[in-house]
Amino acid sequence: TPSGDFTISTKECKELLILAGTLNVREYPYTTSRIVDVVKSGSTVIEIEERNLGGNIWARVGVDQWIAKEYQGNLYATYKYL
């Protein structure tokens, strides 16, 4: 579970549903970055920030914790709607 010492405004955060079987949580929004955790399909995480890097969409889910929402046309996480 992503964690760390930081304060965020929850009004700008969005809940993401993990679609991939398992999804690496990386230190930075790059596939070569160190893996710091793993989340499983059906889990939810809170998106704090989104970045589009070369057409690939990354979500920051904690301090130095990023997941690929969409990478090379594959969707790995999507917004969860109630």
Coordinates of C-alpha atoms in Angstrom, one line a residue:
T1 CA 0.0 0.0 0.0
P2 CA 1.5 3.4 -1.0
S3 CA 2.5 5.5 2.0
G4 CA 4.8 8.3 3.2
D5 CA 4.8 11.6 5.0
F6 CA 2.9 14.2 2.9
T7 CA -0.3 16.2 2.9
I8 CA -2.6 16.4 -0.1
S9 CA -6.0 17.9 -0.8
T10 CA -8.4 15.0 -1.3
K11 CA -10.8 17.1 -3.4
E12 CA -8.3 16.8 -6.3
C13 CA -7.6 13.1 -5.8
K14 CA -9.3 10.3 -7.7
E15 CA -9.7 6.7 -6.9
L16 CA -8.3 4.3 -9.4
L17 CA -9.3 0.6 -9.9
I18 CA -6.4 -1.7 -10.9
L19 CA -7.2 -3.7 -14.0
A20 CA -3.9 -5.5 -14.5
G21 CA -3.3 -8.9 -12.8
T22 CA -0.5 -7.3 -10.9
L23 CA 0.9 -3.8 -11.4
N24 CA 4.3 -2.5 -10.4
V25 CA 4.5 0.6 -8.2
R26 CA 7.7 2.4 -9.3
E27 CA 9.8 5.1 -7.6
Y28 CA 9.5 7.4 -10.7
P29 CA 7.2 7.3 -13.7
Y30 CA 9.5 5.2 -16.0
T31 CA 9.6 1.5 -16.6
T32 CA 13.3 1.4 -15.8
S33 CA 12.7 2.9 -12.3
R34 CA 13.0 0.8 -9.2
I35 CA 9.9 -1.2 -8.2
V36 CA 8.9 -0.3 -4.6
D37 CA 5.6 -2.2 -4.3
V38 CA 3.0 -4.2 -6.3
V39 CA -0.8 -3.8 -6.4
K40 CA -3.2 -6.5 -7.5
S41 CA -6.2 -6.5 -9.8
G42 CA -9.3 -5.3 -8.1
S43 CA -7.3 -3.1 -5.7
T44 CA -7.9 0.6 -5.5
V45 CA -5.3 3.4 -5.1
I46 CA -5.7 7.2 -4.8
E47 CA -4.3 9.2 -7.8
I48 CA -2.5 12.3 -6.5
E49 CA -1.1 13.4 -9.8
E50 CA -1.2 12.3 -13.5
R51 CA 1.6 12.7 -16.1
N52 CA 1.6 12.0 -19.8
L53 CA 5.1 11.0 -20.8
G54 CA 5.5 10.2 -24.5
G55 CA 1.8 9.1 -24.7
N56 CA 2.1 6.9 -21.7
I57 CA -0.1 7.9 -18.7
W58 CA 1.3 7.6 -15.2
A59 CA -0.4 8.2 -11.9
R60 CA 1.4 9.2 -8.7
V61 CA -0.1 7.3 -5.8
G62 CA 2.3 8.2 -3.0
V63 CA 5.6 9.8 -2.3
D64 CA 8.0 8.5 -4.9
Q65 CA 5.3 5.9 -6.0
W66 CA 3.9 5.8 -9.5
I67 CA 1.8 3.3 -11.5
A68 CA 1.3 3.1 -15.3
K69 CA -2.4 3.8 -15.9
E70 CA -1.9 3.4 -19.7
Y71 CA 1.3 2.2 -21.3
Q72 CA 1.8 1.5 -25.0
G73 CA -1.9 1.4 -25.6
N74 CA -2.7 -1.0 -22.7
L75 CA -5.0 0.2 -19.9
Y76 CA -3.8 -0.9 -16.5
A77 CA -5.9 1.3 -14.2
T78 CA -9.1 3.3 -14.6
Y79 CA -11.1 5.7 -12.5
K80 CA -13.5 4.0 -10.1
Y81 CA -17.0 5.3 -10.2
L82 CA -19.6 4.6 -7.5

